[in-house]
Structures are given as structure tokens and as C-alpha cells.
Amino acid sequence: MGSAILPGMLGKKSAKLRITLIGAGNLAGALASSLHQAGFVIEQIVSRATGASLQRAKRLAVEVNASATLLGRDRSNIKIDADVVWFCVPDGAIAVAAQSLATAIDWTGKVALHSSGALTSDELSALRRRGAAVGSAHPLMTFVRGSKPALAGVPFAIEGDRKAVQAARAIVKNLRGKSYSIRAKDKAAYHAWGTFASPLFTALLATSEQLALSAGVKRNAARRRMLPILKQTLANYEALGATGAFSGPIVRADAGTVKQHLTALGDVPLAQQVYVALARAALAYLPTKNRKMLEKLLESGQRSSGRV
């Protein structure tokens, strides 16, 4: 691999990195597309020899001019010549996949990466012992079926062996992403933060839709009607931060309205629990008036519905 992983070489046509992706799911699809557009050579999409997984791998391979490789029980026929092997599999499968490939190919001089937000590069320790430099590079982005977000501007949290970190940073730079270092011990908290930013935010939206039903608004209509306020809230957050974007009855200490909310939410107990938890977070982290009064109101509101 030599100088091919050096940041200064990646912009030169003569030093394109060769990359193999392990997995063909949502992350792999978005990553492969961005890598291909940035001029990287994707040699293989390696996938399990099962129907759906194999079909995804074949379609993705066609899109990025790669070959689709089956990862069956027999590893003797596996051949990976790429400079970088990027594991795009679920967290629980990273170490298993690495172990299964550890003795199948020569890892000397290669870089092995995974993109788990919660797990560290040690998940690839079986490959480190075989001569690879290992690291983790997690994009703070959501990947779902039917969507392939561009990775330009996306922050990547990177840690691992020096050589792997250097290679990951160079790749991210070419993707026009933003790379930064993260300590291995901070990854679980980092991923919990990311979970608040998207998956749990989506759960909040689903809860909002459920509550809309109690207000006589169907789900599809609720989604359409919420979009303008959601977009403006994000615009306010981007421009003003959480403090400047916060509005509503809690910031005004409007106890009467909060009490009405809690009463109405009695018919949707799970939504009431979410409301109270978020209201308490607002009292702790955002500017509000009469905090003690509102805290007592939230406590009494839950008591009246049989929950503390």
C-alpha cells in the first residue's frame, strides 16, 4: 500500500486507494456511492451468501463498478487485494466477521475500518494481530432503506491505530466530510448522543403523530402539518442554538397550559411520560421561569394519572 494512504497522495490520480466493503446494507450503500463519486476504486462488495443480502451486494456492485463476493462457510477462495477493508455490518457482527476473515487473507500492511458508533477499533483486534492497522470511523448520519445521503459535510468520529486513523482522515477529506478524533472510552456516550439526535428524535415524532390522533388528526395529515414547524425549529436551532430556539408554555412558565396538557395526555399515558421527561429536561437545560412551580406541577400531574 505504501504512500497510497498518505493524505498528500489521495488527490493524485496515480494513487487511488482500493477499497473493499464488507456488507451491503444501508450504510454500505451510501458509503460506496460517496466513495465511488470521490474517485476511489471499490474492488469488492463482500456479502453473506443469502438471498436478500446477495441481491443487495450485486446491485450495489453494479452501481460502483465493483465485483460482488460471497462470504460463505468456505473462506479458502476469498481473495481481497484492496488497501482498505471497511466493515459495514451490524455492531454484533463486526468481531465475528473480522475473526472469520483473519486467516483467510494476508492482512500485512492493510487498513481495516469499521463504522460502529458505540464500539471501538478493538473489535478488529483479530486483524491487528495479523498485521493490519485497525480503526473506527463513524459518520454522524442516519442511513435508512430508500435513502443514500451524501457524506459531504458529515462529521466522522475516528479512533484507532495511527496508520488507520491517517487513512480514515484522508478518505473523509476526499469525501468532503469532517473528521475529528474521539477517545475510545467516549464512544458509548458519543453514540448515545447521536441516538438522541436521530433515532430517538424520530421516536418523538412518532409519539407526536400518536398524540395527533387524540386531537382528531390522522397520521399522514399530522406529518404534513408538523413539517413547517419542524423545519423552522431546526433553522432556529442552527442559527440561535437551543437556548434561542426554545419557545412555548414552559419558557413562559404558563402553568395553566402545562396543566391542561397533562390532563389531555392522561388518555395517552406513554406520551404523557415522554412529555414529562422532556419538560424536566427543559427545566434543567433551558431558560425557564418559576422552575420550582413547574417541577411541582409535573410531579403532581403524573401522580394524578397514577405514575411518579
PDB file of C-alpha atoms in Angstrom:
ATOM      1  CA  MET A   1       0.000   0.000   0.000  1.00  0.00           C
ATOM      2  CA  GLY A   2       2.869   2.370   0.846  1.00  0.00           C
ATOM      3  CA  SER A   3       2.256   6.039   0.147  1.00  0.00           C
ATOM      4  CA  ALA A   4      -1.252   5.370  -1.205  1.00  0.00           C
ATOM      5  CA  ILE A   5      -2.745   6.105   2.223  1.00  0.00           C
ATOM      6  CA  LEU A   6      -0.885   9.365   2.763  1.00  0.00           C
ATOM      7  CA  PRO A   7      -3.196  12.432   2.707  1.00  0.00           C
ATOM      8  CA  GLY A   8      -0.981  14.202   0.219  1.00  0.00           C
ATOM      9  CA  MET A   9      -1.244  11.346  -2.270  1.00  0.00           C
ATOM     10  CA  LEU A  10      -5.000  10.828  -2.332  1.00  0.00           C
ATOM     11  CA  GLY A  11      -5.652  13.735  -4.656  1.00  0.00           C
ATOM     12  CA  LYS A  12      -3.416  12.261  -7.340  1.00  0.00           C
ATOM     13  CA  LYS A  13      -4.881  10.001  -9.991  1.00  0.00           C
ATOM     14  CA  SER A  14      -1.862   7.696  -9.682  1.00  0.00           C
ATOM     15  CA  ALA A  15      -2.561   6.952  -6.025  1.00  0.00           C
ATOM     16  CA  LYS A  16      -6.212   5.950  -5.821  1.00  0.00           C
ATOM     17  CA  LEU A  17      -6.946   3.787  -2.829  1.00  0.00           C
ATOM     18  CA  ARG A  18      -8.506   0.429  -3.491  1.00  0.00           C
ATOM     19  CA  ILE A  19     -11.325  -0.297  -1.064  1.00  0.00           C
ATOM     20  CA  THR A  20     -13.373  -3.394  -0.262  1.00  0.00           C
ATOM     21  CA  LEU A  21     -16.611  -3.120   1.675  1.00  0.00           C
ATOM     22  CA  ILE A  22     -17.816  -5.918   3.914  1.00  0.00           C
ATOM     23  CA  GLY A  23     -21.609  -5.757   3.931  1.00  0.00           C
ATOM     24  CA  ALA A  24     -24.252  -4.394   1.579  1.00  0.00           C
ATOM     25  CA  GLY A  25     -26.756  -2.685   3.865  1.00  0.00           C
ATOM     26  CA  ASN A  26     -27.878   0.935   4.132  1.00  0.00           C
ATOM     27  CA  LEU A  27     -24.530   2.266   5.372  1.00  0.00           C
ATOM     28  CA  ALA A  28     -22.560   0.331   2.776  1.00  0.00           C
ATOM     29  CA  GLY A  29     -24.793   1.659   0.007  1.00  0.00           C
ATOM     30  CA  ALA A  30     -24.334   5.299   0.977  1.00  0.00           C
ATOM     31  CA  LEU A  31     -20.620   4.880   1.652  1.00  0.00           C
ATOM     32  CA  ALA A  32     -19.990   3.047  -1.610  1.00  0.00           C
ATOM     33  CA  SER A  33     -21.814   5.711  -3.597  1.00  0.00           C
ATOM     34  CA  SER A  34     -19.858   8.559  -1.990  1.00  0.00           C
ATOM     35  CA  LEU A  35     -16.521   6.753  -2.319  1.00  0.00           C
ATOM     36  CA  HIS A  36     -17.184   5.982  -5.973  1.00  0.00           C
ATOM     37  CA  GLN A  37     -18.136   9.576  -6.733  1.00  0.00           C
ATOM     38  CA  ALA A  38     -14.963  10.764  -4.991  1.00  0.00           C
ATOM     39  CA  GLY A  39     -12.829   8.646  -7.313  1.00  0.00           C
ATOM     40  CA  PHE A  40     -11.924   5.743  -5.046  1.00  0.00           C
ATOM     41  CA  VAL A  41     -11.677   2.291  -6.576  1.00  0.00           C
ATOM     42  CA  ILE A  42     -14.121  -0.084  -4.909  1.00  0.00           C
ATOM     43  CA  GLU A  43     -12.898  -3.553  -5.738  1.00  0.00           C
ATOM     44  CA  GLN A  44     -15.455  -5.717  -3.954  1.00  0.00           C
ATOM     45  CA  ILE A  45     -18.729  -5.737  -2.083  1.00  0.00           C
ATOM     46  CA  VAL A  46     -18.478  -8.775   0.178  1.00  0.00           C
ATOM     47  CA  SER A  47     -21.749 -10.226   1.359  1.00  0.00           C
ATOM     48  CA  ARG A  48     -23.192 -13.292   3.013  1.00  0.00           C
ATOM     49  CA  ALA A  49     -24.420 -15.975   0.645  1.00  0.00           C
ATOM     50  CA  THR A  50     -28.104 -15.416   1.388  1.00  0.00           C
ATOM     51  CA  GLY A  51     -30.845 -14.290  -0.966  1.00  0.00           C
ATOM     52  CA  ALA A  52     -31.598 -10.701   0.061  1.00  0.00           C
ATOM     53  CA  SER A  53     -28.043  -9.874   1.127  1.00  0.00           C
ATOM     54  CA  LEU A  54     -26.590 -11.297  -2.056  1.00  0.00           C
ATOM     55  CA  GLN A  55     -29.022  -9.396  -4.273  1.00  0.00           C
ATOM     56  CA  ARG A  56     -28.211  -6.107  -2.498  1.00  0.00           C
ATOM     57  CA  ALA A  57     -24.498  -6.768  -2.938  1.00  0.00           C
ATOM     58  CA  LYS A  58     -24.913  -7.472  -6.649  1.00  0.00           C
ATOM     59  CA  ARG A  59     -26.970  -4.319  -7.244  1.00  0.00           C
ATOM     60  CA  LEU A  60     -24.515  -2.185  -5.292  1.00  0.00           C
ATOM     61  CA  ALA A  61     -21.530  -3.702  -7.081  1.00  0.00           C
ATOM     62  CA  VAL A  62     -23.033  -2.778 -10.449  1.00  0.00           C
ATOM     63  CA  GLU A  63     -23.617   0.811  -9.275  1.00  0.00           C
ATOM     64  CA  VAL A  64     -19.974   1.339  -8.267  1.00  0.00           C
ATOM     65  CA  ASN A  65     -18.206  -0.863 -10.832  1.00  0.00           C
ATOM     66  CA  ALA A  66     -17.164  -3.432  -8.239  1.00  0.00           C
ATOM     67  CA  SER A  67     -17.493  -7.188  -8.002  1.00  0.00           C
ATOM     68  CA  ALA A  68     -19.847  -8.939  -5.605  1.00  0.00           C
ATOM     69  CA  THR A  69     -18.095 -11.567  -3.486  1.00  0.00           C
ATOM     70  CA  LEU A  70     -19.873 -14.243  -1.462  1.00  0.00           C
ATOM     71  CA  LEU A  71     -18.758 -14.841   2.112  1.00  0.00           C
ATOM     72  CA  GLY A  72     -19.738 -18.458   2.636  1.00  0.00           C
ATOM     73  CA  ARG A  73     -18.520 -21.043   5.103  1.00  0.00           C
ATOM     74  CA  ASP A  74     -15.521 -21.860   2.937  1.00  0.00           C
ATOM     75  CA  ARG A  75     -13.085 -18.936   3.239  1.00  0.00           C
ATOM     76  CA  SER A  76     -10.308 -20.578   1.219  1.00  0.00           C
ATOM     77  CA  ASN A  77     -11.441 -18.964  -2.032  1.00  0.00           C
ATOM     78  CA  ILE A  78     -11.698 -15.427  -0.591  1.00  0.00           C
ATOM     79  CA  LYS A  79      -9.182 -13.034  -2.112  1.00  0.00           C
ATOM     80  CA  ILE A  80      -9.008  -9.372  -1.051  1.00  0.00           C
ATOM     81  CA  ASP A  81      -6.231  -7.230  -2.521  1.00  0.00           C
ATOM     82  CA  ALA A  82      -7.654  -3.849  -1.505  1.00  0.00           C
ATOM     83  CA  ASP A  83      -5.639  -1.364   0.536  1.00  0.00           C
ATOM     84  CA  VAL A  84      -8.580  -0.657   2.878  1.00  0.00           C
ATOM     85  CA  VAL A  85     -11.195  -3.135   4.070  1.00  0.00           C
ATOM     86  CA  TRP A  86     -14.204  -1.354   5.534  1.00  0.00           C
ATOM     87  CA  PHE A  87     -16.619  -3.393   7.665  1.00  0.00           C
ATOM     88  CA  CYS A  88     -20.192  -2.132   7.217  1.00  0.00           C
ATOM     89  CA  VAL A  89     -22.005  -4.775   9.250  1.00  0.00           C
ATOM     90  CA  PRO A  90     -24.133  -4.571  12.427  1.00  0.00           C
ATOM     91  CA  ASP A  91     -22.207  -3.980  15.662  1.00  0.00           C
ATOM     92  CA  GLY A  92     -22.683  -7.522  16.893  1.00  0.00           C
ATOM     93  CA  ALA A  93     -21.233  -8.942  13.682  1.00  0.00           C
ATOM     94  CA  ILE A  94     -18.039  -6.855  13.428  1.00  0.00           C
ATOM     95  CA  ALA A  95     -15.764  -9.003  15.590  1.00  0.00           C
ATOM     96  CA  VAL A  96     -17.272 -12.205  14.169  1.00  0.00           C
ATOM     97  CA  ALA A  97     -16.716 -11.044  10.581  1.00  0.00           C
ATOM     98  CA  ALA A  98     -13.170  -9.942  11.381  1.00  0.00           C
ATOM     99  CA  GLN A  99     -12.360 -13.235  13.050  1.00  0.00           C
ATOM    100  CA  SER A 100     -13.790 -15.187  10.117  1.00  0.00           C
ATOM    101  CA  LEU A 101     -11.502 -13.327   7.688  1.00  0.00           C
ATOM    102  CA  ALA A 102      -8.415 -13.143   9.902  1.00  0.00           C
ATOM    103  CA  THR A 103      -6.688 -16.179   8.439  1.00  0.00           C
ATOM    104  CA  ALA A 104      -8.363 -16.107   5.023  1.00  0.00           C
ATOM    105  CA  ILE A 105      -6.151 -13.388   3.525  1.00  0.00           C
ATOM    106  CA  ASP A 106      -2.846 -11.657   4.159  1.00  0.00           C
ATOM    107  CA  TRP A 107      -3.539  -8.571   6.303  1.00  0.00           C
ATOM    108  CA  THR A 108       0.012  -7.293   6.375  1.00  0.00           C
ATOM    109  CA  GLY A 109       0.051  -3.584   5.527  1.00  0.00           C
ATOM    110  CA  LYS A 110      -3.715  -3.318   5.078  1.00  0.00           C
ATOM    111  CA  VAL A 111      -6.020  -0.907   6.860  1.00  0.00           C
ATOM    112  CA  ALA A 112      -9.217  -2.316   8.381  1.00  0.00           C
ATOM    113  CA  LEU A 113     -12.008   0.047   9.445  1.00  0.00           C
ATOM    114  CA  HIS A 114     -15.473  -0.325  10.885  1.00  0.00           C
ATOM    115  CA  SER A 115     -18.197   2.265  11.288  1.00  0.00           C
ATOM    116  CA  SER A 116     -19.784   1.441  14.625  1.00  0.00           C
ATOM    117  CA  GLY A 117     -20.590   4.496  16.683  1.00  0.00           C
ATOM    118  CA  ALA A 118     -20.529   2.671  20.027  1.00  0.00           C
ATOM    119  CA  LEU A 119     -17.732   0.117  19.569  1.00  0.00           C
ATOM    120  CA  THR A 120     -14.014   0.794  19.377  1.00  0.00           C
ATOM    121  CA  SER A 121     -11.393  -0.354  16.913  1.00  0.00           C
ATOM    122  CA  ASP A 122     -10.585  -3.252  19.258  1.00  0.00           C
ATOM    123  CA  GLU A 123     -13.457  -5.122  17.593  1.00  0.00           C
ATOM    124  CA  LEU A 124     -10.942  -5.660  14.782  1.00  0.00           C
ATOM    125  CA  SER A 125      -8.151  -6.864  17.064  1.00  0.00           C
ATOM    126  CA  ALA A 126      -8.060 -10.248  15.302  1.00  0.00           C
ATOM    127  CA  LEU A 127      -6.899  -8.397  12.186  1.00  0.00           C
ATOM    128  CA  ARG A 128      -4.424  -6.250  14.114  1.00  0.00           C
ATOM    129  CA  ARG A 129      -2.763  -9.448  15.274  1.00  0.00           C
ATOM    130  CA  ARG A 130      -2.452 -10.485  11.623  1.00  0.00           C
ATOM    131  CA  GLY A 131      -0.654  -7.271  10.617  1.00  0.00           C
ATOM    132  CA  ALA A 132      -3.438  -4.824   9.805  1.00  0.00           C
ATOM    133  CA  ALA A 133      -3.743  -1.292  11.144  1.00  0.00           C
ATOM    134  CA  VAL A 134      -7.266  -1.028  12.535  1.00  0.00           C
ATOM    135  CA  GLY A 135      -9.575   1.878  13.272  1.00  0.00           C
ATOM    136  CA  SER A 136     -13.168   3.014  13.545  1.00  0.00           C
ATOM    137  CA  ALA A 137     -14.676   5.831  11.501  1.00  0.00           C
ATOM    138  CA  HIS A 138     -18.280   6.632  12.361  1.00  0.00           C
ATOM    139  CA  PRO A 139     -20.319   9.108  10.297  1.00  0.00           C
ATOM    140  CA  LEU A 140     -22.824  11.051  12.389  1.00  0.00           C
ATOM    141  CA  MET A 141     -25.604  10.466   9.876  1.00  0.00           C
ATOM    142  CA  THR A 142     -28.743   8.370   9.558  1.00  0.00           C
ATOM    143  CA  PHE A 143     -28.940   5.600   6.970  1.00  0.00           C
ATOM    144  CA  VAL A 144     -32.301   4.064   6.120  1.00  0.00           C
ATOM    145  CA  ARG A 145     -33.645   1.977   3.271  1.00  0.00           C
ATOM    146  CA  GLY A 146     -34.541   4.035   0.223  1.00  0.00           C
ATOM    147  CA  SER A 147     -32.170   6.882   1.051  1.00  0.00           C
ATOM    148  CA  LYS A 148     -28.476   7.397   0.274  1.00  0.00           C
ATOM    149  CA  PRO A 149     -27.373  10.622   1.956  1.00  0.00           C
ATOM    150  CA  ALA A 150     -24.288  12.359   0.622  1.00  0.00           C
ATOM    151  CA  LEU A 151     -21.402  12.375   3.083  1.00  0.00           C
ATOM    152  CA  ALA A 152     -20.098  15.844   2.212  1.00  0.00           C
ATOM    153  CA  GLY A 153     -20.160  17.940   5.376  1.00  0.00           C
ATOM    154  CA  VAL A 154     -20.858  14.927   7.603  1.00  0.00           C
ATOM    155  CA  PRO A 155     -18.671  14.645  10.731  1.00  0.00           C
ATOM    156  CA  PHE A 156     -16.764  11.374  11.214  1.00  0.00           C
ATOM    157  CA  ALA A 157     -15.539  10.350  14.670  1.00  0.00           C
ATOM    158  CA  ILE A 158     -12.256   8.480  14.210  1.00  0.00           C
ATOM    159  CA  GLU A 159     -10.018   6.445  16.505  1.00  0.00           C
ATOM    160  CA  GLY A 160      -7.620   3.530  16.293  1.00  0.00           C
ATOM    161  CA  ASP A 161      -4.075   2.760  15.197  1.00  0.00           C
ATOM    162  CA  ARG A 162      -2.119   5.712  13.847  1.00  0.00           C
ATOM    163  CA  LYS A 163      -1.890   4.371  10.294  1.00  0.00           C
ATOM    164  CA  ALA A 164      -5.612   3.555  10.194  1.00  0.00           C
ATOM    165  CA  VAL A 165      -6.546   6.976  11.596  1.00  0.00           C
ATOM    166  CA  GLN A 166      -4.354   8.650   8.978  1.00  0.00           C
ATOM    167  CA  ALA A 167      -6.007   6.669   6.178  1.00  0.00           C
ATOM    168  CA  ALA A 168      -9.525   7.302   7.511  1.00  0.00           C
ATOM    169  CA  ARG A 169      -8.929  11.044   7.804  1.00  0.00           C
ATOM    170  CA  ALA A 170      -7.590  11.180   4.249  1.00  0.00           C
ATOM    171  CA  ILE A 171     -10.619   9.300   2.902  1.00  0.00           C
ATOM    172  CA  VAL A 172     -13.053  11.540   4.783  1.00  0.00           C
ATOM    173  CA  LYS A 173     -11.283  14.617   3.454  1.00  0.00           C
ATOM    174  CA  ASN A 174     -11.758  13.359  -0.093  1.00  0.00           C
ATOM    175  CA  LEU A 175     -15.433  12.729   0.652  1.00  0.00           C
ATOM    176  CA  ARG A 176     -15.571  16.398   1.771  1.00  0.00           C
ATOM    177  CA  GLY A 177     -16.605  15.230   5.214  1.00  0.00           C
ATOM    178  CA  LYS A 178     -15.294  16.496   8.552  1.00  0.00           C
ATOM    179  CA  SER A 179     -13.089  14.215  10.632  1.00  0.00           C
ATOM    180  CA  TYR A 180     -12.271  14.545  14.308  1.00  0.00           C
ATOM    181  CA  SER A 181     -10.659  12.374  16.944  1.00  0.00           C
ATOM    182  CA  ILE A 182     -12.604  10.565  19.639  1.00  0.00           C
ATOM    183  CA  ARG A 183     -11.241   8.698  22.635  1.00  0.00           C
ATOM    184  CA  ALA A 184     -12.165   5.038  22.722  1.00  0.00           C
ATOM    185  CA  LYS A 185     -13.632   5.413  26.214  1.00  0.00           C
ATOM    186  CA  ASP A 186     -16.023   8.111  24.985  1.00  0.00           C
ATOM    187  CA  LYS A 187     -17.627   6.133  22.171  1.00  0.00           C
ATOM    188  CA  ALA A 188     -20.641   4.797  24.096  1.00  0.00           C
ATOM    189  CA  ALA A 189     -21.600   8.287  25.302  1.00  0.00           C
ATOM    190  CA  TYR A 190     -20.937   9.652  21.810  1.00  0.00           C
ATOM    191  CA  HIS A 191     -23.277   7.116  20.253  1.00  0.00           C
ATOM    192  CA  ALA A 192     -25.963   7.795  22.854  1.00  0.00           C
ATOM    193  CA  TRP A 193     -25.726  11.472  21.843  1.00  0.00           C
ATOM    194  CA  GLY A 194     -26.148  10.518  18.201  1.00  0.00           C
ATOM    195  CA  THR A 195     -29.116   8.337  19.118  1.00  0.00           C
ATOM    196  CA  PHE A 196     -30.815  11.355  20.666  1.00  0.00           C
ATOM    197  CA  ALA A 197     -30.126  13.365  17.505  1.00  0.00           C
ATOM    198  CA  SER A 198     -31.883  10.990  15.109  1.00  0.00           C
ATOM    199  CA  PRO A 199     -33.435   7.660  16.193  1.00  0.00           C
ATOM    200  CA  LEU A 200     -34.974   8.994  19.411  1.00  0.00           C
ATOM    201  CA  PHE A 201     -35.906  12.230  17.660  1.00  0.00           C
ATOM    202  CA  THR A 202     -37.789  10.050  15.176  1.00  0.00           C
ATOM    203  CA  ALA A 203     -39.429   8.279  18.124  1.00  0.00           C
ATOM    204  CA  LEU A 204     -40.532  11.705  19.391  1.00  0.00           C
ATOM    205  CA  LEU A 205     -42.089  12.422  16.006  1.00  0.00           C
ATOM    206  CA  ALA A 206     -43.887   9.079  16.118  1.00  0.00           C
ATOM    207  CA  THR A 207     -45.171   9.969  19.598  1.00  0.00           C
ATOM    208  CA  SER A 208     -46.340  13.318  18.238  1.00  0.00           C
ATOM    209  CA  GLU A 209     -48.272  11.529  15.497  1.00  0.00           C
ATOM    210  CA  GLN A 210     -49.874   9.259  18.086  1.00  0.00           C
ATOM    211  CA  LEU A 211     -50.963  12.268  20.113  1.00  0.00           C
ATOM    212  CA  ALA A 212     -52.328  13.926  16.968  1.00  0.00           C
ATOM    213  CA  LEU A 213     -54.803  11.053  16.710  1.00  0.00           C
ATOM    214  CA  SER A 214     -56.207  12.120  20.095  1.00  0.00           C
ATOM    215  CA  ALA A 215     -56.662  15.604  18.627  1.00  0.00           C
ATOM    216  CA  GLY A 216     -58.608  14.184  15.689  1.00  0.00           C
ATOM    217  CA  VAL A 217     -55.754  14.444  13.177  1.00  0.00           C
ATOM    218  CA  LYS A 218     -54.739  11.410  11.110  1.00  0.00           C
ATOM    219  CA  ARG A 219     -51.083  10.409  10.923  1.00  0.00           C
ATOM    220  CA  ASN A 220     -50.413  11.473   7.326  1.00  0.00           C
ATOM    221  CA  ALA A 221     -52.065  14.828   7.901  1.00  0.00           C
ATOM    222  CA  ALA A 222     -50.151  15.257  11.165  1.00  0.00           C
ATOM    223  CA  ARG A 223     -46.844  14.657   9.404  1.00  0.00           C
ATOM    224  CA  ARG A 224     -47.632  17.219   6.715  1.00  0.00           C
ATOM    225  CA  ARG A 225     -48.797  19.798   9.235  1.00  0.00           C
ATOM    226  CA  MET A 226     -45.786  19.337  11.504  1.00  0.00           C
ATOM    227  CA  LEU A 227     -43.188  19.805   8.772  1.00  0.00           C
ATOM    228  CA  PRO A 228     -43.233  23.635   8.696  1.00  0.00           C
ATOM    229  CA  ILE A 229     -42.739  23.979  12.460  1.00  0.00           C
ATOM    230  CA  LEU A 230     -40.110  21.229  12.473  1.00  0.00           C
ATOM    231  CA  LYS A 231     -38.129  22.893   9.691  1.00  0.00           C
ATOM    232  CA  GLN A 232     -38.338  26.277  11.385  1.00  0.00           C
ATOM    233  CA  THR A 233     -37.289  24.791  14.726  1.00  0.00           C
ATOM    234  CA  LEU A 234     -34.182  23.273  13.116  1.00  0.00           C
ATOM    235  CA  ALA A 235     -33.457  26.560  11.347  1.00  0.00           C
ATOM    236  CA  ASN A 236     -33.754  28.389  14.675  1.00  0.00           C
ATOM    237  CA  TYR A 237     -31.526  25.813  16.360  1.00  0.00           C
ATOM    238  CA  GLU A 238     -28.897  26.174  13.624  1.00  0.00           C
ATOM    239  CA  ALA A 239     -28.913  29.972  13.850  1.00  0.00           C
ATOM    240  CA  LEU A 240     -29.562  30.549  17.552  1.00  0.00           C
ATOM    241  CA  GLY A 241     -28.707  27.364  19.424  1.00  0.00           C
ATOM    242  CA  ALA A 242     -31.006  25.514  21.813  1.00  0.00           C
ATOM    243  CA  THR A 243     -31.458  28.492  24.139  1.00  0.00           C
ATOM    244  CA  GLY A 244     -32.561  30.838  21.378  1.00  0.00           C
ATOM    245  CA  ALA A 245     -34.752  28.238  19.668  1.00  0.00           C
ATOM    246  CA  PHE A 246     -36.756  27.308  22.774  1.00  0.00           C
ATOM    247  CA  SER A 247     -40.349  28.542  22.880  1.00  0.00           C
ATOM    248  CA  GLY A 248     -43.741  27.564  24.279  1.00  0.00           C
ATOM    249  CA  PRO A 249     -45.521  27.409  27.628  1.00  0.00           C
ATOM    250  CA  ILE A 250     -42.557  26.162  29.677  1.00  0.00           C
ATOM    251  CA  VAL A 251     -40.263  29.060  28.778  1.00  0.00           C
ATOM    252  CA  ARG A 252     -43.155  31.388  29.711  1.00  0.00           C
ATOM    253  CA  ALA A 253     -43.926  29.444  32.911  1.00  0.00           C
ATOM    254  CA  ASP A 254     -47.521  29.123  31.706  1.00  0.00           C
ATOM    255  CA  ALA A 255     -48.644  26.692  34.399  1.00  0.00           C
ATOM    256  CA  GLY A 256     -52.263  26.704  33.283  1.00  0.00           C
ATOM    257  CA  THR A 257     -51.403  25.465  29.792  1.00  0.00           C
ATOM    258  CA  VAL A 258     -48.978  22.850  31.092  1.00  0.00           C
ATOM    259  CA  LYS A 259     -51.691  21.575  33.434  1.00  0.00           C
ATOM    260  CA  GLN A 260     -54.140  21.322  30.523  1.00  0.00           C
ATOM    261  CA  HIS A 261     -51.554  19.368  28.543  1.00  0.00           C
ATOM    262  CA  LEU A 262     -51.019  16.898  31.369  1.00  0.00           C
ATOM    263  CA  THR A 263     -54.760  16.354  31.713  1.00  0.00           C
ATOM    264  CA  ALA A 264     -55.214  15.757  27.989  1.00  0.00           C
ATOM    265  CA  LEU A 265     -52.237  13.408  27.953  1.00  0.00           C
ATOM    266  CA  GLY A 266     -53.845  11.239  30.612  1.00  0.00           C
ATOM    267  CA  ASP A 267     -55.544   9.374  27.769  1.00  0.00           C
ATOM    268  CA  VAL A 268     -52.172   8.683  26.130  1.00  0.00           C
ATOM    269  CA  PRO A 269     -50.035   7.627  29.117  1.00  0.00           C
ATOM    270  CA  LEU A 270     -46.843   6.845  27.193  1.00  0.00           C
ATOM    271  CA  ALA A 271     -46.978  10.263  25.508  1.00  0.00           C
ATOM    272  CA  GLN A 272     -47.503  11.814  28.934  1.00  0.00           C
ATOM    273  CA  GLN A 273     -44.337  10.148  30.224  1.00  0.00           C
ATOM    274  CA  VAL A 274     -42.385  11.478  27.235  1.00  0.00           C
ATOM    275  CA  TYR A 275     -43.852  14.966  27.783  1.00  0.00           C
ATOM    276  CA  VAL A 276     -42.886  14.999  31.450  1.00  0.00           C
ATOM    277  CA  ALA A 277     -39.363  13.689  30.757  1.00  0.00           C
ATOM    278  CA  LEU A 278     -38.755  16.340  28.098  1.00  0.00           C
ATOM    279  CA  ALA A 279     -40.324  19.070  30.217  1.00  0.00           C
ATOM    280  CA  ARG A 280     -37.971  18.164  33.057  1.00  0.00           C
ATOM    281  CA  ALA A 281     -35.048  18.271  30.628  1.00  0.00           C
ATOM    282  CA  ALA A 282     -36.217  21.731  29.542  1.00  0.00           C
ATOM    283  CA  LEU A 283     -36.273  22.888  33.164  1.00  0.00           C
ATOM    284  CA  ALA A 284     -32.737  21.549  33.641  1.00  0.00           C
ATOM    285  CA  TYR A 285     -31.080  22.700  30.412  1.00  0.00           C
ATOM    286  CA  LEU A 286     -33.074  25.641  29.006  1.00  0.00           C
ATOM    287  CA  PRO A 287     -34.093  29.118  30.208  1.00  0.00           C
ATOM    288  CA  THR A 288     -37.398  28.994  32.072  1.00  0.00           C
ATOM    289  CA  LYS A 289     -39.214  30.932  34.747  1.00  0.00           C
ATOM    290  CA  ASN A 290     -40.638  29.613  38.035  1.00  0.00           C
ATOM    291  CA  ARG A 291     -38.827  26.284  37.801  1.00  0.00           C
ATOM    292  CA  LYS A 292     -39.923  25.008  41.206  1.00  0.00           C
ATOM    293  CA  MET A 293     -43.585  25.677  40.462  1.00  0.00           C
ATOM    294  CA  LEU A 294     -43.365  23.830  37.157  1.00  0.00           C
ATOM    295  CA  GLU A 295     -41.469  20.933  38.732  1.00  0.00           C
ATOM    296  CA  LYS A 296     -44.226  20.506  41.315  1.00  0.00           C
ATOM    297  CA  LEU A 297     -46.854  20.701  38.581  1.00  0.00           C
ATOM    298  CA  LEU A 298     -45.154  17.975  36.558  1.00  0.00           C
ATOM    299  CA  GLU A 299     -44.863  15.760  39.621  1.00  0.00           C
ATOM    300  CA  SER A 300     -48.485  16.240  40.651  1.00  0.00           C
ATOM    301  CA  GLY A 301     -49.654  15.717  37.070  1.00  0.00           C
ATOM    302  CA  GLN A 302     -48.027  12.308  36.934  1.00  0.00           C
ATOM    303  CA  ARG A 303     -49.303  11.385  40.381  1.00  0.00           C
ATOM    304  CA  SER A 304     -52.869  12.176  39.361  1.00  0.00           C
ATOM    305  CA  SER A 305     -52.562   9.686  36.497  1.00  0.00           C
ATOM    306  CA  GLY A 306     -51.083   7.022  38.761  1.00  0.00           C
ATOM    307  CA  ARG A 307     -47.401   7.468  37.786  1.00  0.00           C
ATOM    308  CA  VAL A 308     -44.482   9.111  39.560  1.00  0.00           C
TER     309      VAL A 308
END
